[in-house]
Coordinates of C-alpha atoms in Angstrom, one line a residue:
X1 CA 2.2 -17.5 -104.4
X2 CA -0.4 -18.3 -101.7
X3 CA -1.9 -21.1 -103.8
X4 CA 1.5 -22.7 -104.1
X5 CA 2.0 -22.7 -100.3
X6 CA -1.5 -24.1 -99.8
X7 CA -0.9 -27.0 -102.3
X8 CA 2.5 -27.8 -100.7
X9 CA 0.9 -27.9 -97.3
X10 CA -1.9 -30.1 -98.6
X11 CA 0.5 -32.6 -100.0
X12 CA 2.4 -32.7 -96.7
X13 CA -0.8 -33.3 -94.8
X14 CA -1.9 -36.3 -97.0
X15 CA 1.6 -37.8 -96.9
X16 CA 1.6 -38.0 -93.1
X17 CA -1.0 -40.7 -93.1
X18 CA 0.4 -43.9 -91.5
X19 CA -0.8 -47.3 -90.4
X20 CA -0.8 -46.2 -86.7
X21 CA -4.3 -45.1 -85.8
X22 CA -3.9 -45.3 -82.1
X23 CA -3.2 -41.6 -81.7
X24 CA -6.6 -40.5 -80.4
X25 CA -7.3 -37.1 -79.0
X26 CA -7.6 -38.3 -75.4
X27 CA -4.2 -40.1 -75.5
X28 CA -2.6 -37.0 -77.1
X29 CA -3.9 -34.8 -74.3
X30 CA -2.6 -37.2 -71.7
X31 CA 0.9 -37.3 -73.3
X32 CA 1.0 -33.5 -73.6
X33 CA 0.1 -33.2 -69.9
X34 CA 2.8 -35.7 -68.8
X35 CA 5.7 -34.5 -71.0
X36 CA 7.0 -31.9 -68.6
X37 CA 10.5 -31.5 -70.1
X38 CA 8.9 -30.5 -73.4
X39 CA 7.7 -27.4 -71.7
X40 CA 11.3 -26.2 -71.1
X41 CA 14.3 -25.2 -73.3
X42 CA 16.1 -28.5 -72.5
X43 CA 16.1 -30.8 -75.5
X44 CA 17.9 -33.5 -73.6
X45 CA 14.6 -33.9 -71.7
X46 CA 13.2 -35.7 -74.7
X47 CA 15.1 -38.7 -73.5
X48 CA 13.5 -38.5 -70.1
X49 CA 9.9 -37.9 -71.1
X50 CA 8.2 -41.3 -71.6
X51 CA 6.2 -40.9 -74.9
X52 CA 5.2 -43.1 -77.7
X53 CA 5.6 -42.0 -81.3
X54 CA 2.9 -39.6 -82.1
X55 CA 2.1 -36.5 -84.2
X56 CA -0.6 -34.6 -86.0
X57 CA -1.0 -32.3 -89.0
X58 CA -3.7 -29.6 -89.2
X59 CA -5.2 -26.9 -91.3
X60 CA -6.9 -24.0 -89.5
X61 CA -9.0 -21.1 -90.6
X62 CA -9.8 -18.3 -88.1
X63 CA -11.6 -15.0 -88.1
X64 CA -11.3 -12.4 -85.3
X65 CA -13.0 -9.0 -85.2
X66 CA -14.2 -6.3 -82.8
X67 CA -13.4 -2.9 -81.4
X68 CA -11.6 -4.4 -78.3
X69 CA -8.2 -3.9 -79.9
X70 CA -5.3 -1.5 -79.9
X71 CA -4.5 0.9 -82.7
X72 CA -1.3 -0.8 -83.6
X73 CA -2.9 -4.3 -83.7
X74 CA -5.8 -3.7 -86.1
X75 CA -9.4 -4.6 -85.4
X76 CA -10.0 -7.5 -87.9
X77 CA -7.9 -10.6 -88.6
X78 CA -8.3 -13.5 -91.1
X79 CA -5.8 -16.3 -90.7
X80 CA -4.9 -19.5 -92.5
X81 CA -2.5 -21.7 -90.6
X82 CA -0.9 -25.1 -91.2
X83 CA 0.7 -26.9 -88.3
X84 CA 2.4 -30.3 -88.0
X85 CA 4.4 -31.9 -85.2
X86 CA 6.0 -35.3 -84.5
X87 CA 7.6 -37.1 -81.6
X88 CA 9.6 -40.0 -82.9
X89 CA 12.0 -42.7 -81.6
X90 CA 14.6 -42.3 -84.3
X91 CA 16.8 -45.3 -83.3
X92 CA 17.9 -47.3 -80.3
X93 CA 19.9 -44.3 -79.1
X94 CA 18.1 -41.2 -80.3
X95 CA 14.7 -39.5 -79.8
X96 CA 13.5 -36.6 -82.0
X97 CA 10.9 -33.9 -82.1
X98 CA 9.9 -31.6 -85.0
X99 CA 7.3 -29.0 -85.5
X100 CA 6.5 -26.8 -88.6
X101 CA 4.0 -24.0 -88.8
X102 CA 3.1 -21.7 -91.6
X103 CA 0.5 -19.0 -91.3
X104 CA -0.9 -16.2 -93.4
X105 CA -2.8 -13.4 -91.8
X106 CA -4.7 -10.4 -93.2
X107 CA -5.2 -7.5 -90.8
X108 CA -7.4 -4.5 -91.3
X109 CA -7.4 -1.0 -89.8
X110 CA -3.9 -1.0 -88.4
X111 CA -1.8 2.2 -88.0
X112 CA 1.3 3.7 -86.5
X113 CA 3.4 0.5 -86.6
X114 CA 5.3 -1.2 -89.5
X115 CA 7.1 -3.7 -87.3
X116 CA 6.2 -7.0 -85.6
X117 CA 6.9 -5.9 -82.0
X118 CA 5.3 -2.5 -81.0
X119 CA 4.8 -3.2 -77.3
X120 CA 7.2 -3.3 -74.3
X121 CA 10.3 -3.6 -76.5
X122 CA 12.6 -1.6 -78.6
X123 CA 11.1 2.0 -78.9
X124 CA 12.9 2.9 -82.1
X125 CA 10.4 1.7 -84.7
X126 CA 8.5 3.4 -87.5
X127 CA 5.0 3.6 -89.0
X128 CA 2.4 5.6 -90.8
X129 CA -0.5 7.5 -89.2
X130 CA -2.8 6.4 -92.0
X131 CA -4.8 3.2 -91.1
X132 CA -4.3 0.4 -93.6
X133 CA -4.4 -3.3 -94.2
X134 CA -1.4 -5.6 -93.6
X135 CA -0.5 -9.1 -94.8
X136 CA 1.7 -11.3 -92.6
X137 CA 3.4 -14.6 -93.5
X138 CA 5.4 -16.7 -91.0
X139 CA 7.4 -19.9 -91.3
X140 CA 8.2 -21.3 -87.9
X141 CA 10.2 -24.5 -87.5
X142 CA 11.6 -26.4 -84.4
X143 CA 13.8 -29.5 -84.6
X144 CA 15.2 -31.2 -81.5
X145 CA 17.1 -34.4 -81.0
X146 CA 18.2 -36.2 -77.8
X147 CA 20.0 -39.3 -76.8
X148 CA 18.3 -41.8 -74.5
X149 CA 19.6 -41.8 -71.0
X150 CA 23.2 -43.3 -71.1
X151 CA 24.4 -45.2 -68.0
X152 CA 27.6 -43.7 -66.7
X153 CA 30.7 -45.8 -67.0
X154 CA 31.5 -47.7 -63.8
X155 CA 28.3 -46.5 -62.1
X156 CA 25.0 -48.2 -61.2
X157 CA 22.2 -48.1 -63.8
X158 CA 20.4 -45.3 -61.9
X159 CA 23.0 -42.8 -62.8
X160 CA 22.6 -41.6 -66.3
X161 CA 23.2 -38.7 -68.7
X162 CA 21.4 -37.5 -71.8
X163 CA 22.5 -34.9 -74.3
X164 CA 20.3 -33.0 -76.7
X165 CA 20.2 -30.0 -79.0
X166 CA 17.3 -27.9 -80.4
X167 CA 17.0 -25.4 -83.2
X168 CA 14.2 -22.9 -83.5
X169 CA 14.1 -21.1 -86.9
X170 CA 11.6 -18.5 -88.0
X171 CA 11.2 -16.3 -91.0
X172 CA 8.4 -13.8 -91.4
X173 CA 7.1 -11.0 -93.6
X174 CA 4.8 -8.1 -92.7
X175 CA 3.6 -6.0 -95.7
X176 CA 1.6 -2.9 -95.7
X177 CA -1.0 -2.7 -98.5
X178 CA -1.5 1.1 -98.5
X179 CA 0.8 4.0 -99.2
X180 CA 3.4 4.3 -97.8
X181 CA 3.9 0.6 -98.5
X182 CA 6.5 -0.9 -96.2
X183 CA 7.7 -4.5 -95.9
X184 CA 9.3 -5.8 -92.8
X185 CA 11.3 -9.0 -93.1
X186 CA 12.1 -11.2 -90.1
X187 CA 14.9 -13.8 -89.5
X188 CA 14.9 -15.4 -86.1
X189 CA 16.9 -18.4 -85.0
X190 CA 17.8 -20.0 -81.7
X191 CA 20.3 -22.8 -81.0
X192 CA 20.1 -24.6 -77.6
X193 CA 22.5 -27.4 -76.6
X194 CA 21.4 -29.2 -73.4
X195 CA 22.3 -32.1 -71.0
X196 CA 20.6 -33.9 -68.2
X197 CA 21.9 -36.0 -65.3
X198 CA 19.7 -38.5 -63.5
X199 CA 20.3 -40.2 -60.2
X200 CA 17.6 -42.3 -58.7
X201 CA 14.3 -40.4 -58.7
X202 CA 16.0 -37.1 -59.3
X203 CA 17.1 -35.3 -62.5
X204 CA 19.2 -32.2 -63.1
X205 CA 19.2 -30.3 -66.4
X206 CA 21.2 -27.5 -67.9
X207 CA 20.9 -25.7 -71.2
X208 CA 22.2 -22.6 -72.8
X209 CA 21.2 -20.8 -76.0
X210 CA 22.1 -18.2 -78.5
X211 CA 19.2 -16.3 -80.2
X212 CA 19.7 -13.9 -83.1
X213 CA 16.7 -11.9 -84.3
X214 CA 16.9 -9.6 -87.3
X215 CA 14.0 -7.5 -88.5
X216 CA 14.5 -5.3 -91.5
X217 CA 12.6 -2.7 -93.6
X218 CA 14.7 -2.5 -96.8
X219 CA 12.7 0.2 -98.5
X220 CA 9.3 1.9 -98.7
X221 CA 7.4 2.5 -101.9
X222 CA 4.2 4.4 -102.9
X223 CA 1.7 4.0 -105.7
X224 CA 0.1 7.4 -105.5
X225 CA 1.9 10.8 -105.2
X226 CA 0.8 12.6 -102.1
X227 CA 2.8 15.7 -101.2
X228 CA 1.4 15.7 -97.7
X229 CA 2.1 12.1 -96.8
X230 CA 4.0 11.8 -93.6
X231 CA 6.1 9.0 -92.1
X232 CA 6.9 8.7 -88.4
X233 CA 9.9 7.4 -86.4
X234 CA 9.2 6.7 -82.7
X235 CA 11.6 6.9 -79.7
X236 CA 9.4 6.0 -76.7
X237 CA 6.1 7.0 -75.2
X238 CA 4.5 9.9 -77.1
X239 CA 7.7 11.0 -78.8
X240 CA 7.4 10.5 -82.5
X241 CA 9.0 12.5 -85.3
X242 CA 6.9 12.9 -88.4
X243 CA 8.4 14.1 -91.7
X244 CA 6.6 14.9 -94.9
X245 CA 8.0 12.4 -97.5
X246 CA 10.0 10.7 -94.7
X247 CA 9.4 7.3 -96.2
X248 CA 11.5 8.2 -99.3
X249 CA 14.8 6.4 -99.0
X250 CA 13.9 5.1 -95.5
X251 CA 15.6 1.9 -94.3
X252 CA 15.8 0.4 -90.9
X253 CA 17.0 -2.9 -89.3
X254 CA 16.9 -4.2 -85.8
X255 CA 19.4 -6.9 -84.8
X256 CA 19.2 -8.5 -81.4
X257 CA 21.8 -10.9 -79.9
X258 CA 20.5 -12.8 -76.9
X259 CA 22.2 -15.3 -74.7
X260 CA 20.4 -17.4 -72.1
X261 CA 20.7 -20.3 -69.7
X262 CA 18.3 -22.6 -67.9
X263 CA 18.6 -24.9 -65.0
X264 CA 16.1 -27.7 -64.2
X265 CA 15.4 -30.0 -61.3
X266 CA 13.0 -32.9 -61.8
X267 CA 11.6 -35.6 -59.4
X268 CA 9.6 -38.6 -60.4
X269 CA 8.4 -41.4 -58.1
X270 CA 5.2 -43.3 -57.8
X271 CA 2.4 -41.0 -58.7
X272 CA 4.4 -37.7 -58.5
X273 CA 6.1 -36.1 -61.5
X274 CA 7.6 -32.7 -60.8
X275 CA 9.8 -30.3 -62.8
X276 CA 11.1 -26.9 -61.7
X277 CA 13.0 -24.6 -64.1
X278 CA 14.9 -21.3 -63.6
X279 CA 16.3 -19.3 -66.5
X280 CA 18.0 -16.0 -67.3
X281 CA 18.8 -14.2 -70.5
X282 CA 20.3 -11.0 -71.8
X283 CA 19.7 -9.4 -75.1
X284 CA 21.2 -6.4 -76.9
X285 CA 19.4 -5.0 -79.9
X286 CA 20.9 -2.4 -82.3
X287 CA 18.8 -0.3 -84.6
X288 CA 20.4 0.8 -87.8
X289 CA 19.4 3.2 -90.6
X290 CA 21.0 4.5 -93.8
X291 CA 24.8 5.0 -93.5
X292 CA 24.7 3.1 -90.2
X293 CA 22.6 5.8 -88.6
X294 CA 21.9 4.6 -85.0
X295 CA 19.0 6.2 -83.1
X296 CA 19.7 4.0 -80.0
X297 CA 20.3 0.6 -78.5
X298 CA 17.9 -1.5 -76.5
X299 CA 19.1 -3.9 -73.8
X300 CA 16.8 -6.4 -72.0
X301 CA 17.1 -9.0 -69.2
X302 CA 14.5 -11.8 -68.8
X303 CA 14.1 -13.9 -65.7
X304 CA 11.8 -16.9 -65.6
X305 CA 10.7 -19.4 -62.9
X306 CA 8.4 -22.4 -63.7
X307 CA 7.1 -25.3 -61.6
X308 CA 5.0 -28.0 -63.3
X309 CA 3.7 -30.9 -61.3
X310 CA 1.6 -33.9 -62.0
X311 CA 0.1 -36.1 -59.2
X312 CA -1.7 -39.4 -60.0
X313 CA -4.3 -40.5 -57.4
X314 CA -6.3 -43.5 -58.6
X315 CA -8.3 -42.4 -61.6
X316 CA -7.5 -38.7 -61.1
X317 CA -4.6 -36.7 -62.5
X318 CA -3.9 -33.4 -60.7
X319 CA -2.1 -30.6 -62.6
X320 CA -0.4 -27.9 -60.6
X321 CA 1.5 -25.3 -62.7
X322 CA 3.2 -22.1 -61.7
X323 CA 4.9 -19.8 -64.2
X324 CA 6.5 -16.4 -63.6
X325 CA 8.6 -14.1 -65.8
X326 CA 10.1 -10.7 -65.3
X327 CA 11.5 -8.5 -68.0
X328 CA 13.6 -5.4 -67.5
X329 CA 14.6 -3.4 -70.6
X330 CA 16.1 0.0 -71.3
X331 CA 17.1 2.0 -74.3
X332 CA 20.0 4.4 -74.7
X333 CA 19.1 7.1 -77.2
X334 CA 21.7 8.8 -79.4
X335 CA 21.7 12.2 -81.1
X336 CA 23.9 11.9 -84.2
X337 CA 25.2 14.1 -87.0
X338 CA 25.9 13.1 -90.6
X339 CA 29.5 13.5 -91.5
X340 CA 30.5 13.7 -95.1
X341 CA 34.1 13.1 -96.1
X342 CA 35.4 13.7 -99.6
X343 CA 38.5 12.0 -101.0
X344 CA 39.9 14.6 -103.4
X345 CA 42.3 12.1 -105.0
X346 CA 39.8 9.4 -105.7
X347 CA 36.8 11.7 -106.2
X348 CA 34.2 10.0 -104.0
X349 CA 32.4 11.0 -100.9
X350 CA 31.8 8.8 -97.8
X351 CA 29.1 9.2 -95.3
X352 CA 28.9 8.2 -91.6
X353 CA 27.0 9.3 -88.5
X354 CA 28.8 10.5 -85.4
X355 CA 27.2 10.5 -82.0
X356 CA 27.0 14.0 -80.4
X357 CA 24.9 13.3 -77.4
X358 CA 24.0 10.0 -75.6
X359 CA 21.0 9.7 -73.2
X360 CA 21.6 6.6 -71.1
X361 CA 18.5 4.5 -70.1
X362 CA 16.2 7.2 -71.4
X363 CA 13.4 4.7 -72.2
X364 CA 12.7 2.0 -69.6
X365 CA 10.4 -1.1 -69.7
X366 CA 9.4 -3.5 -67.0
X367 CA 6.9 -6.4 -67.3
X368 CA 5.9 -9.1 -64.9
X369 CA 3.7 -12.1 -65.8
X370 CA 2.5 -14.7 -63.4
X371 CA 0.1 -17.6 -63.8
X372 CA -1.2 -20.4 -61.5
X373 CA -3.1 -23.3 -63.0
X374 CA -4.9 -26.1 -61.3
X375 CA -6.6 -28.9 -63.2
X376 CA -8.0 -32.3 -62.2
X377 CA -8.5 -34.8 -65.0
X378 CA -10.3 -38.1 -64.9
X379 CA -8.0 -40.6 -66.6
X380 CA -8.7 -44.0 -68.3
X381 CA -5.3 -45.6 -68.6
X382 CA -3.0 -43.4 -70.7
X383 CA -5.9 -41.2 -71.8
X384 CA -7.9 -38.2 -70.4
X385 CA -11.7 -38.7 -70.2
X386 CA -12.7 -35.3 -68.7
X387 CA -11.3 -32.4 -66.7
X388 CA -12.1 -29.3 -64.8
X389 CA -9.7 -26.5 -63.8
X390 CA -9.1 -23.0 -62.5
X391 CA -6.4 -20.5 -63.7
X392 CA -5.4 -17.2 -62.2
X393 CA -3.0 -14.9 -64.1
X394 CA -1.7 -11.4 -63.8
X395 CA 0.3 -9.0 -65.9
X396 CA 2.1 -5.8 -64.9
X397 CA 3.7 -3.5 -67.4
X398 CA 5.3 -0.1 -67.1
X399 CA 6.9 2.2 -69.7
X400 CA 8.9 5.3 -68.8
X401 CA 10.6 8.0 -70.9
X402 CA 13.0 10.4 -69.1
X403 CA 13.8 14.1 -69.9
X404 CA 10.9 15.0 -70.2
X405 CA 9.2 12.5 -68.0
X406 CA 6.3 10.4 -69.4
X407 CA 5.2 7.1 -68.0
X408 CA 2.5 4.5 -68.3
X409 CA 1.6 1.4 -66.3
X410 CA -1.1 -1.1 -65.7
X411 CA -2.0 -4.2 -63.8
X412 CA -4.3 -6.8 -65.4
X413 CA -5.8 -9.9 -63.7
X414 CA -7.6 -12.9 -65.1
X415 CA -9.6 -15.6 -63.5
X416 CA -10.6 -18.5 -65.7
X417 CA -12.7 -21.6 -65.1
X418 CA -12.5 -24.5 -67.6
X419 CA -14.0 -27.9 -68.2
X420 CA -14.0 -30.6 -70.9
X421 CA -15.5 -34.0 -71.5
X422 CA -15.1 -36.8 -74.0
X423 CA -18.2 -38.5 -75.4
X424 CA -19.0 -41.5 -77.7
X425 CA -16.0 -43.6 -76.8
X426 CA -13.8 -40.5 -76.8
X427 CA -14.6 -39.6 -80.4
X428 CA -16.2 -36.3 -79.5
X429 CA -14.6 -33.7 -77.2
X430 CA -16.3 -30.6 -75.9
X431 CA -14.3 -27.9 -74.1
X432 CA -15.7 -24.8 -72.4
X433 CA -14.1 -22.0 -70.5
X434 CA -15.1 -18.6 -69.0
X435 CA -12.8 -15.8 -68.1
X436 CA -13.2 -12.6 -66.1
X437 CA -10.6 -9.9 -66.7
X438 CA -10.2 -6.8 -64.6
X439 CA -7.8 -3.9 -64.8
X440 CA -6.2 -2.0 -62.0
X441 CA -3.7 0.8 -61.5
X442 CA -3.9 2.0 -65.1
X443 CA -2.0 5.3 -65.2
X444 CA -0.8 7.4 -68.1
X445 CA 1.2 10.6 -67.6
X446 CA 2.4 12.3 -70.8
X447 CA 4.7 15.3 -70.9
X448 CA 3.0 16.4 -74.1
X449 CA -0.4 15.0 -74.7
X450 CA -1.0 17.1 -77.8
X451 CA 1.4 15.2 -80.2
X452 CA -0.2 13.2 -83.0
X453 CA 1.1 10.0 -81.5
X454 CA -0.3 10.8 -78.1
X455 CA -3.7 11.6 -79.4
X456 CA -4.0 8.8 -81.9
X457 CA -2.3 5.9 -80.1
X458 CA -1.9 6.4 -76.3
X459 CA -5.1 8.2 -75.6
X460 CA -7.0 6.2 -78.2
X461 CA -5.9 2.9 -76.5
X462 CA -7.0 3.9 -73.0
X463 CA -10.4 2.3 -73.3
X464 CA -8.6 -0.9 -74.0
X465 CA -6.4 -0.8 -71.0
X466 CA -9.2 0.3 -68.6
X467 CA -11.7 -2.3 -69.7
X468 CA -13.0 -5.1 -67.6
X469 CA -14.5 -8.0 -69.5
X470 CA -16.2 -11.4 -69.6
X471 CA -15.1 -13.9 -72.2
X472 CA -16.6 -17.2 -73.1
X473 CA -15.0 -19.9 -75.2
X474 CA -16.5 -23.1 -76.7
X475 CA -14.8 -25.8 -78.7
X476 CA -16.1 -29.0 -80.3
X477 CA -13.7 -31.6 -81.8
X478 CA -14.8 -34.8 -83.5
X479 CA -12.4 -37.7 -84.3
X480 CA -13.3 -40.2 -87.0
X481 CA -11.5 -43.0 -88.9
X482 CA -11.0 -42.7 -92.6
X483 CA -9.5 -45.1 -95.1
X484 CA -7.6 -43.8 -98.1
X485 CA -6.4 -46.4 -100.7
X486 CA -6.7 -49.2 -98.1
X487 CA -4.7 -47.2 -95.5
X488 CA -6.6 -46.5 -92.3
X489 CA -6.1 -43.2 -90.6
X490 CA -7.5 -41.1 -87.8
X491 CA -8.8 -37.6 -88.8
X492 CA -10.6 -34.9 -86.9
X493 CA -12.6 -31.7 -87.4
X494 CA -12.7 -28.9 -84.8
X495 CA -15.0 -25.9 -84.6
X496 CA -14.4 -23.2 -81.9
X497 CA -15.3 -19.7 -81.1
X498 CA -15.4 -17.1 -78.3
X499 CA -17.1 -13.9 -77.4
X500 CA -15.7 -11.0 -75.3
X501 CA -17.7 -8.1 -73.9
X502 CA -16.3 -5.3 -71.8
X503 CA -17.8 -2.9 -69.3
X504 CA -17.2 0.0 -71.6
X505 CA -19.2 -1.5 -74.5
X506 CA -16.3 -2.9 -76.5
X507 CA -16.4 -6.4 -77.8
X508 CA -14.5 -9.0 -79.8
X509 CA -15.6 -12.1 -81.6
X510 CA -13.6 -15.1 -82.9
X511 CA -14.6 -18.2 -84.8
X512 CA -12.4 -20.9 -86.2
X513 CA -12.5 -24.2 -88.1
X514 CA -9.8 -26.9 -88.3
X515 CA -9.3 -30.2 -90.0
X516 CA -6.4 -32.5 -89.2
X517 CA -5.0 -36.0 -88.9
X518 CA -3.2 -37.9 -86.2
X519 CA -0.2 -39.8 -87.4

C-alpha cells in the first residue's frame, strides 16, 4: 500500500514540470512574504494578493529522536511527506489556489494515547499503558477560488468587491502496532465562504466557516492472549479507569461541530501593506461509545487576533507580525446507566444509556499563545537576497479538574534569532536560527498522585515541562536547472537539521532531506 502511494506521488511530481522556470527560491520567498491575505481564512483575498502563477512539489524525509518528548508523543519519529501547492490565474475572472499533502509517520515508544489530540482538548479519550509503535497516514487538501475584484455598478473603479470560497479536507489514520491494536480514523473538513470590499487604499473582509471533525476507533484487536492486559479510558487530569480486557468490544467516536467567523481590515499604499484580522469560533464535541454511551461533552471557544505588516524602504523589506490566540474549553461529564428494554411480542432487546448524574464544567482548559516577529530582508526587485530577524513567543496552558480538585499550568517563552543569505546568483540558500526556551510557573497539583496515569504520564512528563533549552537549526537549499525530454525545469535539494539540549540533560535531534521542483 505504501509503495502505491509513493509511485502515485512520484508520477504527480514529474507531471508538474512546466516551461516556466522563473520560479526561483528567492522570488518564492518574496511572494510568500507579500501575500498577506493568504495567511487568513478569507479566500476572497486571493483576488487582492498580487501574485504570479507559481507552485512547487516536494518529497521530504525526516528523522527525529531524543528523550525531550512527552509520554503520549513517542520519542522517535520517521516521516515521509509529499507536498505540492499552486497559485494560478484560472481565467480573466478567477484566481485559484490548491495544496495537497500526504505524509506517513512511524512513531516509537508511545503510550497512554490512541487518539490524535491528547493535549488541551477533549479529555474523554483512551489508550494502553504499554508502550508501542504507531503508524500514521494523513491526506490533507486545500482548494480555494476567488473572483478578481469586481467594480461596483455605478461606482468609481476604486470601489470593488471580490468573492471566494475555500475547502479544507483531511483524512487520517493512526494505527497501534502492538496489543491492544487500535486504529483511529479521522475525517475533518472545513468550508469557508468569504467576501472583500475595497475602497481606495482600504479593504474590508468577512468570512465564516463550518468545520466538522470526526475521529473514530471502530474496534480494537489483539494477536496474543494476555489475561492481564488492561485498557484505559481517561476523563481529565490523573483520572483514568483501567479495566482488564477493556479493549474487547471497545468503540469510541468524537464528533466536533465548529462554527467560526473572521473580520479583516487591510491597508495598502506606497511602501506599506498591512492586514489585521480578528476571529472567533465555537465548537461542540460529543464523545460516543457502544449503544450511544456518552461519557461527556466538550465545548470550546477560540479567539484570534493577528496583524501582519510589510514596509518597503528602498532595498529593505520590513516584516512586523503579531499573532495571538486564546482558547477556553470545558467538559461536562456524565454518569450513565445501561438500560435494557425487552419487547416481549417481537422478542428482541434494545439497549440505551440514561444519564443519572451530570457534572457541569468538571474539566476546564485555557490556553494562550502570542508571537511577535520582526524581520528585515534585503530585496532585489521581486526577490529576497538575505534577511535577519527576531521572534518572541509565549504559551500559557492550564488544565483543571473539579471534585476532587486537580490542576496543572505552565508558561513557556521562546526567543529566536534568525538569518539567511542567498549565494551564487541566488542558487544556494543558507538559513540559520537559534532559540532559547525557558519555562516559568510550572505547577502540578494532583488530588491522587498514586494512580497509574499520574505516575506514568503526569509525573513522568514533568522534566519536559520544567526544561529550559537551547536549540540550533541549519538549512541548506540548492536550486539547479534540469532538462527532461527537452523540457527545462527548476529543481532543488534541501538538507536541514537541528539539535536541542536542555538544562536537565534531555536532548532532541532532527535531520531531514528534501527534493522538489518549482512549477
